[in-house]
Structures are given as C-alpha cells and as structure tokens.
PDB file of C-alpha atoms in Angstrom:
ATOM      1  CA  MET A  11    -156.917 129.960 173.451  1.00  0.00           C
ATOM      2  CA  SER A  12    -155.611 126.699 174.554  1.00  0.00           C
ATOM      3  CA  ASN A  13    -152.164 125.625 174.115  1.00  0.00           C
ATOM      4  CA  HIS A  14    -151.095 122.222 173.213  1.00  0.00           C
ATOM      5  CA  TYR A  15    -148.252 120.655 175.397  1.00  0.00           C
ATOM      6  CA  GLU A  16    -146.461 117.620 175.363  1.00  0.00           C
ATOM      7  CA  ALA A  17    -144.988 115.999 178.520  1.00  0.00           C
ATOM      8  CA  VAL A  18    -142.061 113.244 178.502  1.00  0.00           C
ATOM      9  CA  PHE A  19    -140.900 111.349 181.850  1.00  0.00           C
ATOM     10  CA  ILE A  20    -138.952 108.673 182.706  1.00  0.00           C
ATOM     11  CA  MET A  21    -139.627 106.547 186.073  1.00  0.00           C
ATOM     12  CA  THR A  22    -136.865 104.746 187.603  1.00  0.00           C
ATOM     13  CA  PRO A  23    -136.557 101.123 186.857  1.00  0.00           C
ATOM     14  CA  VAL A  24    -136.900  99.973 190.162  1.00  0.00           C
ATOM     15  CA  LEU A  25    -140.481 100.505 190.572  1.00  0.00           C
ATOM     16  CA  SER A  26    -143.151  97.425 189.871  1.00  0.00           C
ATOM     17  CA  LEU A  27    -145.847  98.063 186.888  1.00  0.00           C
ATOM     18  CA  GLU A  28    -148.379  98.867 189.193  1.00  0.00           C
ATOM     19  CA  GLN A  29    -146.299 101.885 190.902  1.00  0.00           C
ATOM     20  CA  THR A  30    -145.268 103.149 187.299  1.00  0.00           C
ATOM     21  CA  LYS A  31    -149.369 102.698 186.510  1.00  0.00           C
ATOM     22  CA  GLU A  32    -150.108 104.804 189.753  1.00  0.00           C
ATOM     23  CA  THR A  33    -147.780 107.066 189.323  1.00  0.00           C
ATOM     24  CA  ALA A  34    -148.665 107.704 185.554  1.00  0.00           C
ATOM     25  CA  ASP A  35    -151.968 108.119 186.523  1.00  0.00           C
ATOM     26  CA  LYS A  36    -151.339 110.277 189.080  1.00  0.00           C
ATOM     27  CA  PHE A  37    -149.571 113.073 186.998  1.00  0.00           C
ATOM     28  CA  LYS A  38    -152.713 112.420 184.559  1.00  0.00           C
ATOM     29  CA  ALA A  39    -155.005 113.301 187.416  1.00  0.00           C
ATOM     30  CA  ILE A  40    -153.117 116.650 187.816  1.00  0.00           C
ATOM     31  CA  ILE A  41    -153.531 117.603 184.395  1.00  0.00           C
ATOM     32  CA  THR A  42    -157.262 116.728 184.574  1.00  0.00           C
ATOM     33  CA  GLU A  43    -157.727 118.613 187.617  1.00  0.00           C
ATOM     34  CA  ASN A  44    -156.121 121.950 186.726  1.00  0.00           C
ATOM     35  CA  GLY A  45    -158.255 122.410 183.586  1.00  0.00           C
ATOM     36  CA  GLY A  46    -156.062 120.307 181.333  1.00  0.00           C
ATOM     37  CA  ALA A  47    -157.142 118.075 178.589  1.00  0.00           C
ATOM     38  CA  ILE A  48    -155.211 114.582 177.677  1.00  0.00           C
ATOM     39  CA  VAL A  49    -155.095 114.309 173.980  1.00  0.00           C
ATOM     40  CA  ASN A  50    -152.743 111.718 173.653  1.00  0.00           C
ATOM     41  CA  ASP A  51    -150.908 109.250 176.126  1.00  0.00           C
ATOM     42  CA  GLU A  52    -148.188 106.974 175.111  1.00  0.00           C
ATOM     43  CA  ASN A  53    -146.434 104.394 177.403  1.00  0.00           C
ATOM     44  CA  TRP A  54    -143.393 103.120 175.777  1.00  0.00           C
ATOM     45  CA  GLY A  55    -142.539 100.879 178.994  1.00  0.00           C
ATOM     46  CA  LEU A  56    -139.328  99.848 179.831  1.00  0.00           C
ATOM     47  CA  LYS A  57    -136.689 101.434 177.583  1.00  0.00           C
ATOM     48  CA  LYS A  58    -132.266 101.363 177.183  1.00  0.00           C
ATOM     49  CA  LEU A  59    -131.100 104.728 178.497  1.00  0.00           C
ATOM     50  CA  ALA A  60    -128.472 106.046 175.820  1.00  0.00           C
ATOM     51  CA  TYR A  61    -126.350 106.666 179.029  1.00  0.00           C
ATOM     52  CA  PRO A  62    -126.926 106.116 182.696  1.00  0.00           C
ATOM     53  CA  ILE A  63    -129.477 108.398 184.707  1.00  0.00           C
ATOM     54  CA  GLN A  64    -128.842 108.225 188.368  1.00  0.00           C
ATOM     55  CA  LYS A  65    -127.041 105.306 188.112  1.00  0.00           C
ATOM     56  CA  LYS A  66    -129.594 103.777 186.209  1.00  0.00           C
ATOM     57  CA  SER A  67    -129.473 102.603 182.729  1.00  0.00           C
ATOM     58  CA  THR A  68    -133.318 101.386 182.041  1.00  0.00           C
ATOM     59  CA  GLY A  69    -136.098 103.501 182.473  1.00  0.00           C
ATOM     60  CA  PHE A  70    -140.324 103.576 182.182  1.00  0.00           C
ATOM     61  CA  TYR A  71    -140.837 105.875 179.694  1.00  0.00           C
ATOM     62  CA  GLN A  72    -144.779 107.826 179.880  1.00  0.00           C
ATOM     63  CA  MET A  73    -145.919 110.481 177.255  1.00  0.00           C
ATOM     64  CA  TYR A  74    -149.035 112.746 177.769  1.00  0.00           C
ATOM     65  CA  GLN A  75    -150.187 115.020 175.371  1.00  0.00           C
ATOM     66  CA  PHE A  76    -152.666 117.681 176.838  1.00  0.00           C
ATOM     67  CA  GLU A  77    -153.966 120.733 176.147  1.00  0.00           C
ATOM     68  CA  SER A  78    -154.778 123.479 178.034  1.00  0.00           C
ATOM     69  CA  SER A  79    -155.766 127.174 178.411  1.00  0.00           C
ATOM     70  CA  ASN A  80    -154.092 128.108 181.596  1.00  0.00           C
ATOM     71  CA  GLY A  81    -150.376 128.238 182.018  1.00  0.00           C
ATOM     72  CA  GLU A  82    -150.061 127.932 185.909  1.00  0.00           C
ATOM     73  CA  LEU A  83    -150.930 123.913 184.649  1.00  0.00           C
ATOM     74  CA  ILE A  84    -147.450 123.813 183.662  1.00  0.00           C
ATOM     75  CA  GLU A  85    -145.480 125.012 187.077  1.00  0.00           C
ATOM     76  CA  LYS A  86    -147.845 122.563 188.796  1.00  0.00           C
ATOM     77  CA  ILE A  87    -147.057 119.997 187.239  1.00  0.00           C
ATOM     78  CA  GLU A  88    -143.366 120.734 186.385  1.00  0.00           C
ATOM     79  CA  THR A  89    -143.267 120.907 190.416  1.00  0.00           C
ATOM     80  CA  ALA A  90    -145.140 117.614 191.259  1.00  0.00           C
ATOM     81  CA  PHE A  91    -142.513 116.166 188.861  1.00  0.00           C
ATOM     82  CA  ARG A  92    -139.499 117.580 190.772  1.00  0.00           C
ATOM     83  CA  ARG A  93    -140.653 116.528 193.987  1.00  0.00           C
ATOM     84  CA  ASP A  94    -142.039 112.834 193.066  1.00  0.00           C
ATOM     85  CA  GLU A  95    -138.639 111.313 193.543  1.00  0.00           C
ATOM     86  CA  ARG A  96    -140.003 108.233 191.369  1.00  0.00           C
ATOM     87  CA  ILE A  97    -139.265 110.549 188.008  1.00  0.00           C
ATOM     88  CA  MET A  98    -135.692 110.547 187.199  1.00  0.00           C
ATOM     89  CA  ARG A  99    -136.229 113.093 184.786  1.00  0.00           C
ATOM     90  CA  PHE A 100    -138.888 115.050 182.940  1.00  0.00           C
ATOM     91  CA  LEU A 101    -139.494 117.306 179.558  1.00  0.00           C
ATOM     92  CA  THR A 102    -142.284 119.425 179.215  1.00  0.00           C
ATOM     93  CA  ILE A 103    -142.796 120.961 175.425  1.00  0.00           C
ATOM     94  CA  LYS A 104    -145.065 123.241 174.437  1.00  0.00           C
ATOM     95  CA  LEU A 105    -146.370 122.314 170.478  1.00  0.00           C
ATOM     96  CA  ASP A 106    -146.467 124.373 167.515  1.00  0.00           C
ATOM     97  CA  LYS A 107    -149.025 124.377 165.012  1.00  0.00           C
ATOM     98  CA  TYR A 108    -146.985 121.877 163.087  1.00  0.00           C
ATOM     99  CA  GLY A 109    -146.099 120.084 166.192  1.00  0.00           C
ATOM    100  CA  VAL A 110    -149.832 120.125 167.011  1.00  0.00           C
ATOM    101  CA  GLU A 111    -150.279 118.058 163.170  1.00  0.00           C
ATOM    102  CA  TYR A 112    -147.469 115.926 163.451  1.00  0.00           C
ATOM    103  CA  ALA A 113    -148.718 114.663 167.009  1.00  0.00           C
ATOM    104  CA  ALA A 114    -152.220 114.267 165.238  1.00  0.00           C
ATOM    105  CA  ARG A 115    -150.908 112.382 162.601  1.00  0.00           C
ATOM    106  CA  ARG A 116    -149.232 110.205 165.391  1.00  0.00           C
ATOM    107  CA  ILE A 117    -152.195 109.361 167.353  1.00  0.00           C
ATOM    108  CA  GLU A 118    -153.627 108.123 164.053  1.00  0.00           C
ATOM    109  CA  LYS A 119    -150.738 106.314 163.320  1.00  0.00           C
ATOM    110  CA  ASN A 120    -150.916 104.249 166.781  1.00  0.00           C
ATOM    111  CA  LYS A 121    -154.591 103.660 166.541  1.00  0.00           C
ATOM    112  CA  ALA A 122    -153.770 102.324 162.904  1.00  0.00           C
ATOM    113  CA  LEU A 123    -150.850 100.032 164.412  1.00  0.00           C
ATOM    114  CA  GLY A 124    -152.827  99.482 167.593  1.00  0.00           C
ATOM    115  CA  THR A 125    -149.814  99.491 169.845  1.00  0.00           C
ATOM    116  CA  LYS A 126    -148.055 101.709 172.009  1.00  0.00           C
ATOM    117  CA  LYS A 127    -150.941 101.895 174.425  1.00  0.00           C
TER     118      LYS A 127
ATOM    119  CA  MET B  30     -92.813 126.769 129.083  1.00  0.00           C
ATOM    120  CA  ALA B  31     -95.080 124.451 127.740  1.00  0.00           C
ATOM    121  CA  ASP B  32     -98.486 126.799 127.528  1.00  0.00           C
ATOM    122  CA  LYS B  33    -101.539 125.017 129.413  1.00  0.00           C
ATOM    123  CA  SER B  34    -102.955 123.482 126.652  1.00  0.00           C
ATOM    124  CA  GLU B  35     -99.840 121.184 125.986  1.00  0.00           C
ATOM    125  CA  ILE B  36     -99.547 119.744 129.332  1.00  0.00           C
ATOM    126  CA  ARG B  37    -100.383 115.816 129.629  1.00  0.00           C
ATOM    127  CA  TYR B  38    -101.763 114.631 132.368  1.00  0.00           C
ATOM    128  CA  LEU B  39    -100.361 110.891 133.255  1.00  0.00           C
ATOM    129  CA  ASN B  40    -103.993 110.086 134.301  1.00  0.00           C
ATOM    130  CA  PRO B  41    -106.947 112.560 133.234  1.00  0.00           C
ATOM    131  CA  PRO B  42    -108.023 114.607 136.286  1.00  0.00           C
ATOM    132  CA  SER B  43    -111.040 113.243 138.242  1.00  0.00           C
ATOM    133  CA  ILE B  44    -113.645 116.299 137.945  1.00  0.00           C
ATOM    134  CA  GLU B  45    -115.981 116.304 141.296  1.00  0.00           C
ATOM    135  CA  VAL B  46    -118.997 116.216 139.858  1.00  0.00           C
ATOM    136  CA  LYS B  47    -120.644 118.813 141.807  1.00  0.00           C
ATOM    137  CA  LYS B  48    -123.604 117.165 143.677  1.00  0.00           C
ATOM    138  CA  ASP B  49    -125.240 120.481 144.535  1.00  0.00           C
ATOM    139  CA  LYS B  50    -127.000 119.669 148.230  1.00  0.00           C
ATOM    140  CA  TYR B  51    -130.330 120.482 149.402  1.00  0.00           C
ATOM    141  CA  CYS B  52    -132.300 121.014 152.303  1.00  0.00           C
ATOM    142  CA  ARG B  53    -134.434 117.435 153.287  1.00  0.00           C
ATOM    143  CA  PHE B  54    -136.724 119.529 155.022  1.00  0.00           C
ATOM    144  CA  LYS B  55    -137.566 122.085 152.568  1.00  0.00           C
ATOM    145  CA  LYS B  56    -137.686 119.402 149.906  1.00  0.00           C
ATOM    146  CA  ASN B  57    -140.235 116.999 151.195  1.00  0.00           C
ATOM    147  CA  ARG B  58    -141.943 119.674 153.392  1.00  0.00           C
ATOM    148  CA  ILE B  59    -141.465 118.462 156.783  1.00  0.00           C
ATOM    149  CA  LYS B  60    -142.054 120.885 159.218  1.00  0.00           C
ATOM    150  CA  PHE B  61    -141.771 119.419 162.701  1.00  0.00           C
ATOM    151  CA  ILE B  62    -138.852 117.717 163.871  1.00  0.00           C
ATOM    152  CA  ASP B  63    -139.356 114.898 166.366  1.00  0.00           C
ATOM    153  CA  TYR B  64    -137.557 114.991 169.239  1.00  0.00           C
ATOM    154  CA  LYS B  65    -139.092 111.680 170.175  1.00  0.00           C
ATOM    155  CA  ASN B  66    -137.467 108.997 167.687  1.00  0.00           C
ATOM    156  CA  PRO B  67    -133.477 109.145 167.466  1.00  0.00           C
ATOM    157  CA  ASP B  68    -133.223 106.908 164.589  1.00  0.00           C
ATOM    158  CA  PHE B  69    -134.342 110.204 162.602  1.00  0.00           C
ATOM    159  CA  LEU B  70    -131.939 112.049 164.089  1.00  0.00           C
ATOM    160  CA  ALA B  71    -129.371 109.616 163.873  1.00  0.00           C
ATOM    161  CA  GLN B  72    -128.889 110.955 160.447  1.00  0.00           C
ATOM    162  CA  PHE B  73    -127.927 114.281 161.900  1.00  0.00           C
ATOM    163  CA  VAL B  74    -125.504 113.168 164.053  1.00  0.00           C
ATOM    164  CA  ASN B  75    -121.641 111.999 163.557  1.00  0.00           C
ATOM    165  CA  GLU B  76    -120.227 108.730 164.913  1.00  0.00           C
ATOM    166  CA  GLN B  77    -119.303 110.512 168.166  1.00  0.00           C
ATOM    167  CA  GLY B  78    -122.497 111.719 168.520  1.00  0.00           C
ATOM    168  CA  LYS B  79    -122.084 115.260 167.516  1.00  0.00           C
ATOM    169  CA  VAL B  80    -124.058 117.422 165.713  1.00  0.00           C
ATOM    170  CA  LEU B  81    -123.074 117.284 162.026  1.00  0.00           C
ATOM    171  CA  PRO B  82    -122.590 120.925 160.287  1.00  0.00           C
ATOM    172  CA  ARG B  83    -124.814 122.628 157.861  1.00  0.00           C
ATOM    173  CA  ARG B  84    -122.390 122.328 155.003  1.00  0.00           C
ATOM    174  CA  ILE B  85    -122.266 118.465 155.306  1.00  0.00           C
ATOM    175  CA  THR B  86    -125.981 117.697 155.545  1.00  0.00           C
ATOM    176  CA  GLY B  87    -126.806 120.700 153.463  1.00  0.00           C
ATOM    177  CA  THR B  88    -129.881 121.824 155.464  1.00  0.00           C
ATOM    178  CA  SER B  89    -131.193 125.388 155.682  1.00  0.00           C
ATOM    179  CA  LEU B  90    -130.433 127.449 158.789  1.00  0.00           C
ATOM    180  CA  LYS B  91    -133.975 127.425 159.988  1.00  0.00           C
ATOM    181  CA  TYR B  92    -133.994 123.604 160.071  1.00  0.00           C
ATOM    182  CA  GLN B  93    -130.699 123.228 161.536  1.00  0.00           C
ATOM    183  CA  ARG B  94    -131.305 125.179 164.451  1.00  0.00           C
ATOM    184  CA  LYS B  95    -134.802 122.943 164.725  1.00  0.00           C
ATOM    185  CA  VAL B  96    -132.611 119.509 164.453  1.00  0.00           C
ATOM    186  CA  ALA B  97    -129.918 121.234 166.800  1.00  0.00           C
ATOM    187  CA  GLN B  98    -132.758 121.974 169.297  1.00  0.00           C
ATOM    188  CA  ALA B  99    -134.689 118.057 168.660  1.00  0.00           C
ATOM    189  CA  ILE B 100    -131.342 116.571 169.204  1.00  0.00           C
ATOM    190  CA  LYS B 101    -130.685 118.340 172.412  1.00  0.00           C
ATOM    191  CA  ARG B 102    -133.832 117.546 173.690  1.00  0.00           C
ATOM    192  CA  CYS B 103    -133.197 113.727 172.719  1.00  0.00           C
ATOM    193  CA  ARG B 104    -130.254 113.333 174.511  1.00  0.00           C
ATOM    194  CA  HIS B 105    -131.709 115.043 177.851  1.00  0.00           C
ATOM    195  CA  LEU B 106    -134.371 112.505 177.721  1.00  0.00           C
ATOM    196  CA  GLY B 107    -131.756 110.007 177.284  1.00  0.00           C
ATOM    197  CA  LEU B 108    -132.767 108.300 174.125  1.00  0.00           C
ATOM    198  CA  MET B 109    -129.652 109.610 172.430  1.00  0.00           C
ATOM    199  CA  PRO B 110    -126.115 109.794 174.127  1.00  0.00           C
ATOM    200  CA  TYR B 111    -124.322 112.875 174.990  1.00  0.00           C
ATOM    201  CA  VAL B 112    -121.163 111.475 173.696  1.00  0.00           C
ATOM    202  CA  THR B 113    -120.180 107.830 172.425  1.00  0.00           C
ATOM    203  CA  ASP B 114    -118.137 106.141 169.910  1.00  0.00           C
ATOM    204  CA  LEU B 115    -118.907 104.012 167.218  1.00  0.00           C
ATOM    205  CA  TYR B 116    -122.768 105.183 167.278  1.00  0.00           C
ATOM    206  CA  LYS B 117    -123.781 104.196 164.021  1.00  0.00           C
TER     207      LYS B 117
END
C-alpha cells in the first residue's frame, strides 16, 4: 500500500539558478532511487518570506509530491535535508485520501494554467 | 412602579438579528485545507496573525483543528508570519 507524501523545502537565495536546480534534482534523485515515484513537482521560484529565516528574507521554494511504499525513504530524505546546508527549511507531510484528491485537482489546475512548472 | 409594557424607550432597542453562524467547510464540503496557500488561511487569522477562535469564525471543532494545523505548517514554511501588526 503506497502512501502519498508531500515535501516542501526552501533554499537560500544566495544560490544561482543552476545551483537551485541542481539541489532540487539531487532530492528528486534521492526519492526515485529509494523506490519513490514523483507525482508532481512545483517550483515557486524566489518568494518573499513572512519573517527572516537565517537572516534572509527571500528563498527559493520547491515542492515535491511523491508516493512510496517503504517508509525509510522519509528518514533518508529528511536526513539529506538536514545535512544539506543550502536548505533553509523543509516540511514533509503524509497526505490522507482527501489530500491526494486535492493534489490531483491541483495538478489539473496547474496543467490548465500551464504555470508553476 | 410602571410595569414592563408601559415603559417607552426613547429610541427603539435595536434587536440584534441573530445571524446563525455555520461551518463553511461543512457547507461547501471542503475536506482538505491546503497549508500552501496563505491567502485562504488569512481569513482565519486576526490582524496580529493569531488564529481566530471558533466562536468568531463559526467553524466546527474538527475543521478548526485542521485549520489551526494548516496555519502552523504555513507559518513554519515562512508563508505566513508568526506575529505581525496590520496583517490584512
């Protein structure tokens, strides 16, 4: 029985665009290697933070929605988040069935708008 | 002592029309409260950025907990402030 998860993380604004892409792909690789399947990924780009985090007031937001059947994947990805110092903050959530429905609707909405890719 | 009915008021007492509050999540059958969009959650937060109590928003207990949890996650992600003034 595969569970759906959602991971959102913020990267420091100091990085250049390629570095953010590279870190984002690094976590995508961690997920796919350990038996996770990315369902949806969204890059909200540089956004202003509501309060300064680590003395910075903006950050690159990246969101991955993935499903996986083994639970250790979450520990692995979280330790990777903690180790990587380019990540200012992260949040991983287990989606219940309503969350999955909502996310599916959100994917259609994004596709229709063609944004957030 | 004049009994109740004879007392005349200078201006008629404004009878508070009792608008019955309803839980908007039950009414429009919203099941999942997304922690990623702060604009929707801003309706459940007062000017200082604090979570509004149920007696004001009228949401049911089950959804109030979900709203509170979503707001806390939103704050964690820096999308919503923990405390601010003139938030709206």
